[in-house]
Amino acid sequence: MPKLKTKSAVKKRFGVTGTGKLKRNFAYKRHCLFCKTQKMKRQARGTTLVEASDVKIVKQFLPYL
């Protein structure tokens, strides 16, 4: 069997927790922050888990997790 390539964009954006779940960063925190609410900016700190419906798609791009 040939080797599978990992998508470069995906390996930069997603990581794996100790239990094997996928984690991701929050979106909309890069620019134009003055027009976004404090609540939105505060809740978008750190990382969160990938939704269950999207895990299958992300894992296709990361074959060697």
Coordinates of C-alpha atoms in Angstrom, one line a residue:
M1 CA 0.0 0.0 0.0
P2 CA 1.3 3.5 -0.7
K3 CA 1.8 6.0 2.0
L4 CA -1.0 8.6 2.6
K5 CA -0.1 12.2 2.8
T6 CA -1.2 14.4 5.7
K7 CA -2.9 17.7 4.7
S8 CA -0.4 20.5 5.7
A9 CA -3.2 22.9 6.6
V10 CA -4.9 20.5 8.8
K11 CA -1.8 19.5 10.8
K12 CA -1.2 23.2 11.6
R13 CA -4.8 23.8 12.8
F14 CA -5.7 20.7 14.8
G15 CA -4.1 18.7 17.7
V16 CA -4.9 15.7 19.7
T17 CA -5.7 15.5 23.4
G18 CA -4.4 12.8 25.7
T19 CA -7.5 10.8 25.3
G20 CA -7.4 10.9 21.5
K21 CA -10.0 13.7 20.9
L22 CA -9.4 16.4 18.4
K23 CA -8.9 20.0 19.6
R24 CA -9.0 23.2 17.6
N25 CA -8.6 27.0 18.1
F26 CA -11.5 29.5 18.0
A27 CA -12.2 31.5 14.9
Y28 CA -12.7 35.3 14.5
K29 CA -9.9 36.4 16.9
R30 CA -7.4 37.8 14.4
H31 CA -8.4 41.3 13.3
C32 CA -11.2 43.9 13.7
L33 CA -11.4 43.1 17.4
F34 CA -12.7 46.6 18.3
C35 CA -16.1 45.8 16.8
K36 CA -16.5 42.4 18.5
T37 CA -17.9 42.2 22.0
Q38 CA -15.9 41.5 25.1
K39 CA -18.0 38.4 25.8
M40 CA -17.2 37.0 22.3
K41 CA -13.5 37.7 22.7
R42 CA -13.4 36.2 26.2
Q43 CA -15.2 33.0 25.2
A44 CA -12.9 32.6 22.2
R45 CA -9.8 32.2 24.3
G46 CA -7.9 28.9 24.3
T47 CA -9.0 25.8 22.5
T48 CA -12.1 23.6 22.3
L49 CA -12.9 20.2 21.0
V50 CA -14.0 19.5 17.4
E51 CA -17.7 18.8 17.0
A52 CA -18.6 15.1 16.6
S53 CA -20.0 15.6 13.2
D54 CA -16.7 17.1 11.9
V55 CA -14.3 14.5 13.5
K56 CA -14.6 12.0 10.6
I57 CA -13.7 14.7 8.0
V58 CA -10.7 15.9 9.9
K59 CA -9.4 12.4 10.5
Q60 CA -9.4 11.7 6.8
F61 CA -6.9 14.5 6.4
L62 CA -4.8 13.2 9.3
P63 CA -4.3 9.5 8.6
Y64 CA -1.5 8.9 11.1
L65 CA -3.0 10.2 14.3

